[in-house]
């Protein structure tokens, strides 16, 4: 995927993970110099096997909870794409302390290191979980509810810190609220695997996947290449254009609270496709796609269990803000993305 960005030095934290490693490949393809900081808590070295062949790539094994490590990693970088965190709502319910240490203290360490190093813009992985119990659909960035899990709280607190650092220290911050990202390299294994890789892995083993709830819960599933596009745009849009477009957006959407466009940039954006798919529909499409490779999968039935605590029922994003300000027009629909992902899982896990 080629983007019109001026080559820079970029730090990707969490770069051995699903999203981070895909970002690194895209940045290297666009001739950036890339530093990856990861402690391999959930990331894998195999995800970096292409990157490691590239002379523009540097790997630092280290923990974002250690401030000196963050300071060293960010030295000389123009941008940070901060992805390192402990994901998963159930993980944060089982161990809220570690999720808080990594997702909040680690986040502030990285943000602090970035502003000390004079980084131009700090782009970070926020989360759709920040919408919490707010019922309105589609989700618009300035209307959020109460957080439903420790994970959601950590991601919301990150947004508050980012805004505060922009106001006080002037570092530009852009939060990308990802909505259920899926695609190549997303880990299908472990207790905290995300729904798509977990279902794919079950189906490939001819096991019945378990749907939490009645299957009518829905998600705005977002293919990884759309997320890459959003990150590269979030880093690349020049400050003056960003602010001009922010003014435009404020005119289009009447109830957006007024932002002081003289101040440093600090905004959050939904990163989604803008289409809602129920878990029942997901199951049906997965069976269709995977039975292209293995006919027996077409006959596997899904099981149903209780809803999980901390999960939101429905999620659907408005992507108008990203379209207007970042020029984010996602190219991969749920269906096209799922076809690509199924092909990748078949090739790698059959
Ligand atoms: N995947 C999604 O659907 C989704 C949705 C919303 C937000 N997010 C956010 O996107 C980011 C990336 O998620 P992902 O799906 O690629 O998860 P992932 O688990 O594959 O990647 C996270 C990476 O961070 C690293 N990491 C964890 N703790 C660390 C620490 N203390 N120090 C250094 N590195 C550490 C892990 O080893 C891993 O490589 C996370 O911030 C996550 O919260 C993801």
Short mmCIF file of C-alpha atoms and ligand atoms in Angstrom, two decimals:
data_model
loop_
_atom_site.label_atom_id
_atom_site.label_comp_id
_atom_site.label_asym_id
_atom_site.label_seq_id
_atom_site.Cartn_x
_atom_site.Cartn_y
_atom_site.Cartn_z
CA UNK A 1 0.00 0.00 0.00
CA UNK A 2 1.71 3.22 -1.14
CA UNK A 3 0.96 6.54 0.55
CA UNK A 4 1.96 10.07 -0.31
CA UNK A 5 3.90 10.77 2.89
CA UNK A 6 7.31 12.31 3.30
CA UNK A 7 9.64 9.64 4.72
CA UNK A 8 10.24 10.19 8.43
CA UNK A 9 11.53 8.38 11.48
CA UNK A 10 8.59 6.80 13.25
CA UNK A 11 8.39 4.93 16.56
CA UNK A 12 5.76 2.20 16.63
CA UNK A 13 5.14 0.89 20.13
CA UNK A 14 3.52 -2.52 20.35
CA UNK A 15 5.02 -3.13 16.92
CA UNK A 16 5.28 -6.91 17.36
CA UNK A 17 1.50 -7.14 17.77
CA UNK A 18 -1.27 -7.51 15.23
CA UNK A 19 -1.88 -3.86 14.35
CA UNK A 20 1.61 -2.57 15.12
CA UNK A 21 3.41 -5.06 12.87
CA UNK A 22 1.08 -4.28 9.97
CA UNK A 23 1.75 -0.57 10.51
CA UNK A 24 5.50 -1.21 10.48
CA UNK A 25 5.34 -3.04 7.15
CA UNK A 26 3.33 -0.17 5.63
CA UNK A 27 5.74 2.47 7.00
CA UNK A 28 8.78 0.61 5.68
CA UNK A 29 7.10 0.18 2.31
CA UNK A 30 6.73 3.98 2.27
CA UNK A 31 10.46 4.39 2.96
CA UNK A 32 10.24 5.60 6.54
CA UNK A 33 12.79 4.69 9.18
CA UNK A 34 10.99 2.68 11.84
CA UNK A 35 11.79 1.90 15.46
CA UNK A 36 9.69 -0.77 17.17
CA UNK A 37 9.37 -0.90 20.96
CA UNK A 38 7.70 -4.04 22.33
CA UNK A 39 8.06 -6.30 25.36
CA UNK A 40 6.46 -9.29 23.56
CA UNK A 41 3.74 -9.63 26.21
CA UNK A 42 1.31 -10.59 23.44
CA UNK A 43 3.35 -9.72 20.34
CA UNK A 44 5.41 -12.20 18.34
CA UNK A 45 8.82 -12.00 16.69
CA UNK A 46 7.42 -13.81 13.59
CA UNK A 47 5.27 -10.74 12.95
CA UNK A 48 8.49 -8.79 12.35
CA UNK A 49 10.21 -11.26 10.06
CA UNK A 50 9.88 -9.06 6.93
CA UNK A 51 10.71 -5.86 8.84
CA UNK A 52 13.88 -7.39 10.25
CA UNK A 53 15.27 -7.79 6.73
CA UNK A 54 14.96 -4.03 6.15
CA UNK A 55 17.97 -1.77 7.03
CA UNK A 56 15.53 1.03 7.97
CA UNK A 57 14.14 -1.05 10.84
CA UNK A 58 15.32 -1.12 14.48
CA UNK A 59 13.85 -3.35 17.18
CA UNK A 60 14.02 -2.42 20.85
CA UNK A 61 12.84 -5.08 23.27
CA UNK A 62 11.53 -3.18 26.28
CA UNK A 63 8.58 -2.20 28.42
CA UNK A 64 6.61 1.05 28.19
CA UNK A 65 6.23 0.91 31.97
CA UNK A 66 9.92 1.84 32.10
CA UNK A 67 10.31 5.56 31.45
CA UNK A 68 14.01 5.42 30.44
CA UNK A 69 13.22 2.79 27.81
CA UNK A 70 10.54 5.08 26.37
CA UNK A 71 12.97 8.04 26.30
CA UNK A 72 15.59 5.97 24.48
CA UNK A 73 13.14 4.52 21.96
CA UNK A 74 11.74 7.89 20.90
CA UNK A 75 15.11 9.64 20.38
CA UNK A 76 15.23 11.38 16.99
CA UNK A 77 11.69 10.31 16.00
CA UNK A 78 9.33 12.65 14.14
CA UNK A 79 6.18 10.70 14.93
CA UNK A 80 4.97 8.09 17.38
CA UNK A 81 2.26 5.57 16.54
CA UNK A 82 1.53 4.27 20.04
CA UNK A 83 -0.10 0.82 19.88
CA UNK A 84 1.38 -0.92 22.93
CA UNK A 85 -1.29 -1.87 25.46
CA UNK A 86 -2.94 -4.88 27.00
CA UNK A 87 -6.09 -5.36 24.94
CA UNK A 88 -9.26 -7.29 25.79
CA UNK A 89 -12.14 -6.40 28.10
CA UNK A 90 -12.13 -9.83 29.86
CA UNK A 91 -8.36 -9.58 30.51
CA UNK A 92 -8.87 -6.22 32.20
CA UNK A 93 -11.68 -7.64 34.33
CA UNK A 94 -9.47 -10.57 35.40
CA UNK A 95 -6.45 -8.32 36.13
CA UNK A 96 -7.36 -4.62 36.22
CA UNK A 97 -4.07 -3.64 37.85
CA UNK A 98 -1.73 -4.80 35.09
CA UNK A 99 -4.02 -3.36 32.41
CA UNK A 100 -3.99 -0.04 34.26
CA UNK A 101 -0.19 -0.04 34.67
CA UNK A 102 0.43 -0.76 31.00
CA UNK A 103 -2.43 1.15 29.43
CA UNK A 104 -2.30 4.27 31.60
CA UNK A 105 1.15 4.54 33.25
CA UNK A 106 2.83 3.12 30.12
CA UNK A 107 0.82 5.52 27.98
CA UNK A 108 1.79 8.58 30.03
CA UNK A 109 5.46 7.45 30.03
CA UNK A 110 5.37 7.30 26.24
CA UNK A 111 3.53 10.60 25.89
CA UNK A 112 5.97 12.29 28.26
CA UNK A 113 8.98 10.83 26.41
CA UNK A 114 7.50 12.02 23.09
CA UNK A 115 7.03 15.60 24.26
CA UNK A 116 10.51 15.65 25.83
CA UNK A 117 11.99 14.46 22.52
CA UNK A 118 10.11 17.15 20.57
CA UNK A 119 7.99 14.68 18.61
CA UNK A 120 5.74 16.45 16.11
CA UNK A 121 2.63 14.34 16.56
CA UNK A 122 1.67 11.48 18.88
CA UNK A 123 -0.89 9.22 17.20
CA UNK A 124 -2.31 6.60 19.55
CA UNK A 125 -4.63 3.60 19.60
CA UNK A 126 -7.80 4.61 21.40
CA UNK A 127 -10.87 2.39 21.51
CA UNK A 128 -14.57 2.22 20.62
CA UNK A 129 -15.06 0.84 24.16
CA UNK A 130 -14.93 4.50 25.27
CA UNK A 131 -18.56 4.84 24.09
CA UNK A 132 -19.52 2.52 26.96
CA UNK A 133 -23.22 2.37 27.73
CA UNK A 134 -24.28 5.27 25.49
CA UNK A 135 -27.14 3.97 23.36
CA UNK A 136 -27.04 6.35 20.37
CA UNK A 137 -26.00 4.93 17.02
CA UNK A 138 -23.97 5.72 15.02
CA UNK A 139 -21.32 6.74 17.52
CA UNK A 140 -20.02 10.29 17.09
CA UNK A 141 -16.75 11.24 18.75
CA UNK A 142 -18.05 13.91 21.13
CA UNK A 143 -20.89 11.83 22.65
CA UNK A 144 -19.77 9.08 25.04
CA UNK A 145 -21.37 7.12 27.88
CA UNK A 146 -20.11 5.49 31.07
CA UNK A 147 -17.25 3.03 30.72
CA UNK A 148 -18.24 -0.63 31.13
CA UNK A 149 -14.84 -2.20 31.91
CA UNK A 150 -11.40 -1.39 33.34
CA UNK A 151 -10.03 -1.62 29.78
CA UNK A 152 -12.51 1.02 28.56
CA UNK A 153 -11.56 3.29 31.46
CA UNK A 154 -7.85 3.00 30.63
CA UNK A 155 -8.47 3.99 27.04
CA UNK A 156 -10.63 6.94 28.04
CA UNK A 157 -8.07 8.15 30.58
CA UNK A 158 -5.46 8.04 27.80
CA UNK A 159 -7.60 10.45 25.78
CA UNK A 160 -7.80 12.82 28.76
CA UNK A 161 -4.02 12.74 29.21
CA UNK A 162 -3.43 13.29 25.50
CA UNK A 163 -5.67 16.37 25.47
CA UNK A 164 -4.06 17.70 28.61
CA UNK A 165 -0.51 17.23 27.24
CA UNK A 166 -1.52 19.07 24.04
CA UNK A 167 -3.00 21.94 26.04
CA UNK A 168 -0.10 22.25 28.48
CA UNK A 169 2.98 21.24 26.48
CA UNK A 170 1.80 21.82 22.91
CA UNK A 171 2.49 18.31 21.56
CA UNK A 172 -0.04 17.36 18.86
CA UNK A 173 -2.05 14.26 19.73
CA UNK A 174 -4.45 12.24 17.60
CA UNK A 175 -6.42 9.34 19.11
CA UNK A 176 -7.82 6.70 16.80
CA UNK A 177 -10.79 4.90 18.31
CA UNK A 178 -10.51 1.52 16.63
CA UNK A 179 -13.69 -0.51 16.17
CA UNK A 180 -13.13 -4.32 16.25
CA UNK A 181 -10.13 -4.55 13.99
CA UNK A 182 -9.50 -7.85 12.17
CA UNK A 183 -7.16 -9.28 9.53
CA UNK A 184 -3.82 -10.98 8.92
CA UNK A 185 -1.67 -11.71 12.03
CA UNK A 186 -4.45 -11.27 14.58
CA UNK A 187 -3.77 -14.01 17.11
CA UNK A 188 -6.41 -16.79 17.12
CA UNK A 189 -4.96 -18.43 20.25
CA UNK A 190 -5.30 -17.80 23.97
CA UNK A 191 -8.11 -16.96 26.36
CA UNK A 192 -8.32 -13.36 25.16
CA UNK A 193 -8.43 -13.92 21.40
CA UNK A 194 -10.75 -11.57 19.49
CA UNK A 195 -13.98 -12.92 18.07
CA UNK A 196 -13.07 -13.26 14.37
CA UNK A 197 -9.77 -15.17 14.77
CA UNK A 198 -11.34 -17.27 17.56
CA UNK A 199 -14.29 -18.30 15.34
CA UNK A 200 -12.00 -18.95 12.36
CA UNK A 201 -9.73 -21.12 14.48
CA UNK A 202 -12.73 -23.10 15.82
CA UNK A 203 -14.17 -23.61 12.35
CA UNK A 204 -10.83 -24.73 10.88
CA UNK A 205 -10.65 -27.35 13.67
CA UNK A 206 -14.29 -28.36 12.99
CA UNK A 207 -15.35 -27.14 16.45
CA UNK A 208 -18.58 -25.20 17.13
CA UNK A 209 -17.76 -21.55 17.95
CA UNK A 210 -19.48 -20.06 21.01
CA UNK A 211 -21.48 -16.87 20.52
CA UNK A 212 -21.88 -14.82 23.72
CA UNK A 213 -25.54 -13.76 23.81
CA UNK A 214 -28.24 -14.45 21.21
CA UNK A 215 -26.09 -13.45 18.24
CA UNK A 216 -27.97 -10.20 17.67
CA UNK A 217 -25.21 -8.10 19.24
CA UNK A 218 -23.45 -6.22 16.49
CA UNK A 219 -20.07 -4.72 15.72
CA UNK A 220 -18.55 -2.36 13.17
CA UNK A 221 -15.82 -4.80 12.10
CA UNK A 222 -12.85 -2.96 10.58
CA UNK A 223 -10.29 -4.49 8.25
CA UNK A 224 -6.63 -3.91 9.13
CA UNK A 225 -5.80 -2.06 5.89
CA UNK A 226 -8.39 0.60 6.76
CA UNK A 227 -6.64 1.03 10.13
CA UNK A 228 -3.27 1.43 8.41
CA UNK A 229 -4.74 4.07 6.13
CA UNK A 230 -6.15 5.98 9.13
CA UNK A 231 -2.82 5.93 11.01
CA UNK A 232 -0.76 7.14 8.06
CA UNK A 233 -3.22 9.93 7.35
CA UNK A 234 -3.39 10.89 11.03
CA UNK A 235 0.37 11.38 11.02
CA UNK A 236 0.62 12.98 7.59
CA UNK A 237 -2.11 15.67 7.46
CA UNK A 238 -0.26 18.98 7.94
CA UNK A 239 -1.26 21.00 11.03
CA UNK A 240 -2.72 23.98 9.13
CA UNK A 241 -4.88 21.76 6.89
CA UNK A 242 -5.93 19.73 9.90
CA UNK A 243 -7.14 22.88 11.66
CA UNK A 244 -8.90 24.26 8.57
CA UNK A 245 -10.76 21.01 8.11
CA UNK A 246 -11.62 20.91 11.81
CA UNK A 247 -13.34 24.28 11.39
CA UNK A 248 -15.25 22.87 8.39
CA UNK A 249 -16.32 19.84 10.43
CA UNK A 250 -17.58 22.10 13.20
CA UNK A 251 -19.78 23.85 10.64
CA UNK A 252 -21.16 20.60 9.19
CA UNK A 253 -21.99 18.95 12.53
CA UNK A 254 -23.92 21.54 14.49
CA UNK A 255 -23.65 20.14 18.05
CA UNK A 256 -19.85 19.60 18.08
CA UNK A 257 -18.39 21.56 21.00
CA UNK A 258 -16.30 24.49 19.77
CA UNK A 259 -12.55 23.81 19.73
CA UNK A 260 -9.93 26.52 19.99
CA UNK A 261 -8.13 26.04 16.69
CA UNK A 262 -5.35 28.36 17.85
CA UNK A 263 -4.36 25.71 20.42
CA UNK A 264 -2.32 22.60 19.63
CA UNK A 265 -4.11 19.75 17.85
CA UNK A 266 -5.72 17.15 20.09
CA UNK A 267 -8.53 15.22 18.47
CA UNK A 268 -10.01 11.73 18.46
CA UNK A 269 -11.46 9.90 15.46
CA UNK A 270 -13.52 6.80 14.90
CA UNK A 271 -11.66 4.26 12.81
CA UNK A 272 -14.26 1.89 11.43
CA UNK A 273 -15.94 0.98 8.17
CA UNK A 274 -19.28 2.48 9.17
CA UNK A 275 -21.41 -0.67 8.86
CA UNK A 276 -22.84 -2.84 11.60
CA UNK A 277 -22.77 -6.65 11.39
CA UNK A 278 -24.46 -8.99 13.90
CA UNK A 279 -22.55 -11.93 15.32
CA UNK A 280 -25.05 -14.27 13.64
CA UNK A 281 -24.28 -12.63 10.29
CA UNK A 282 -20.55 -12.84 11.01
CA UNK A 283 -20.91 -16.58 11.70
CA UNK A 284 -22.84 -17.12 8.47
CA UNK A 285 -20.33 -15.23 6.31
CA UNK A 286 -17.35 -16.95 7.95
CA UNK A 287 -18.85 -20.36 7.19
CA UNK A 288 -19.44 -19.31 3.57
CA UNK A 289 -15.90 -18.01 3.15
CA UNK A 290 -14.11 -20.90 4.87
CA UNK A 291 -16.18 -23.61 3.21
CA UNK A 292 -14.58 -22.46 -0.08
CA UNK A 293 -11.45 -24.14 1.32
CA UNK A 294 -13.02 -26.94 3.37
CA UNK A 295 -16.56 -28.02 2.44
CA UNK A 296 -17.23 -29.66 5.86
CA UNK A 297 -17.21 -26.20 7.53
CA UNK A 298 -20.58 -25.37 5.92
CA UNK A 299 -22.36 -27.83 8.25
CA UNK A 300 -20.85 -26.64 11.59
CA UNK A 301 -23.42 -25.16 13.98
CA UNK A 302 -22.69 -22.29 16.39
CA UNK A 303 -23.31 -22.62 20.17
CA UNK A 304 -24.85 -19.84 22.26
CA UNK A 305 -23.94 -18.76 25.81
CA UNK A 306 -24.64 -15.83 28.15
CA UNK A 307 -23.57 -12.26 27.34
CA UNK A 308 -20.10 -11.36 28.71
CA UNK A 309 -19.80 -8.72 31.41
CA UNK A 310 -18.29 -5.46 30.19
CA UNK A 311 -19.28 -5.97 26.54
CA UNK A 312 -21.33 -3.34 24.72
CA UNK A 313 -24.37 -4.63 22.81
CA UNK A 314 -24.07 -2.69 19.59
CA UNK A 315 -21.44 -0.62 17.90
CA UNK A 316 -21.60 1.36 14.71
CA UNK A 317 -19.41 4.35 13.95
CA UNK A 318 -19.96 7.60 12.18
CA UNK A 319 -16.77 8.14 10.17
CA UNK A 320 -17.67 11.65 9.02
CA UNK A 321 -15.08 13.33 11.21
CA UNK A 322 -12.26 11.15 9.85
CA UNK A 323 -13.50 11.68 6.30
CA UNK A 324 -13.64 15.46 6.68
CA UNK A 325 -10.40 16.07 8.56
CA UNK A 326 -8.10 13.16 7.73
CA UNK A 327 -9.46 12.22 4.31
CA UNK A 328 -10.14 8.74 5.69
CA UNK A 329 -12.27 6.79 3.22
CA UNK A 330 -11.94 3.11 4.11
CA UNK A 331 -11.37 0.95 1.05
CA UNK A 332 -12.15 -2.49 2.48
CA UNK A 333 -15.70 -3.47 3.37
CA UNK A 334 -16.36 -6.08 6.06
CA UNK A 335 -17.02 -8.67 3.34
CA UNK A 336 -13.87 -7.98 1.30
CA UNK A 337 -11.73 -7.77 4.43
CA UNK A 338 -13.14 -11.04 5.75
CA UNK A 339 -12.41 -12.80 2.46
CA UNK A 340 -8.76 -11.64 2.67
CA UNK A 341 -8.50 -12.59 6.35
CA UNK A 342 -9.97 -16.07 5.78
CA UNK A 343 -7.48 -16.66 2.97
CA UNK A 344 -4.62 -15.65 5.31
CA UNK A 345 -5.83 -17.91 8.15
CA UNK A 346 -6.29 -20.81 5.73
CA UNK A 347 -2.76 -20.36 4.38
CA UNK A 348 -1.23 -20.04 7.87
CA UNK A 349 -3.31 -22.34 10.10
CA UNK A 350 -4.78 -25.08 7.89
N1 LIG B 1 -7.61 -5.14 17.86
C1 LIG B 1 -8.65 -4.35 18.09
O1 LIG B 1 -9.78 -4.62 17.65
C2 LIG B 1 -8.50 -3.09 18.88
C3 LIG B 1 -9.64 -2.31 19.14
C4 LIG B 1 -9.49 -1.12 19.87
C5 LIG B 1 -8.25 -0.73 20.29
N2 LIG B 1 -7.16 -1.52 20.07
C6 LIG B 1 -5.86 -1.08 20.55
O2 LIG B 1 -4.92 -1.18 19.49
C7 LIG B 1 -3.62 -1.46 20.01
C8 LIG B 1 -3.01 -2.66 19.32
O3 LIG B 1 -3.86 -3.78 19.53
P1 LIG B 1 -3.61 -5.19 18.84
O4 LIG B 1 -4.95 -5.73 18.50
O5 LIG B 1 -2.58 -5.09 17.79
O6 LIG B 1 -3.08 -6.02 20.08
P2 LIG B 1 -1.76 -6.92 20.24
O7 LIG B 1 -1.89 -7.57 21.58
O8 LIG B 1 -1.58 -7.79 19.06
O9 LIG B 1 -0.61 -5.82 20.25
C9 LIG B 1 -0.23 -5.11 21.40
C10 LIG B 1 1.28 -5.09 21.44
O10 LIG B 1 1.69 -4.33 22.58
C11 LIG B 1 2.76 -5.03 23.20
N3 LIG B 1 2.82 -4.66 24.61
C12 LIG B 1 1.93 -4.98 25.59
N4 LIG B 1 2.35 -4.51 26.77
C13 LIG B 1 3.51 -3.86 26.54
C14 LIG B 1 4.43 -3.18 27.38
N5 LIG B 1 4.22 -3.08 28.71
N6 LIG B 1 5.54 -2.64 26.82
C15 LIG B 1 5.78 -2.76 25.48
N7 LIG B 1 4.94 -3.41 24.66
C16 LIG B 1 3.82 -3.96 25.16
C17 LIG B 1 2.43 -6.48 23.00
O11 LIG B 1 3.54 -7.35 23.16
C18 LIG B 1 1.89 -6.48 21.58
O12 LIG B 1 2.92 -6.66 20.64
C19 LIG B 1 -3.81 -1.61 21.52
O13 LIG B 1 -3.55 -0.36 22.11
C20 LIG B 1 -5.29 -1.94 21.65
O14 LIG B 1 -5.80 -1.57 22.91
C21 LIG B 1 -7.26 -2.69 19.37
#
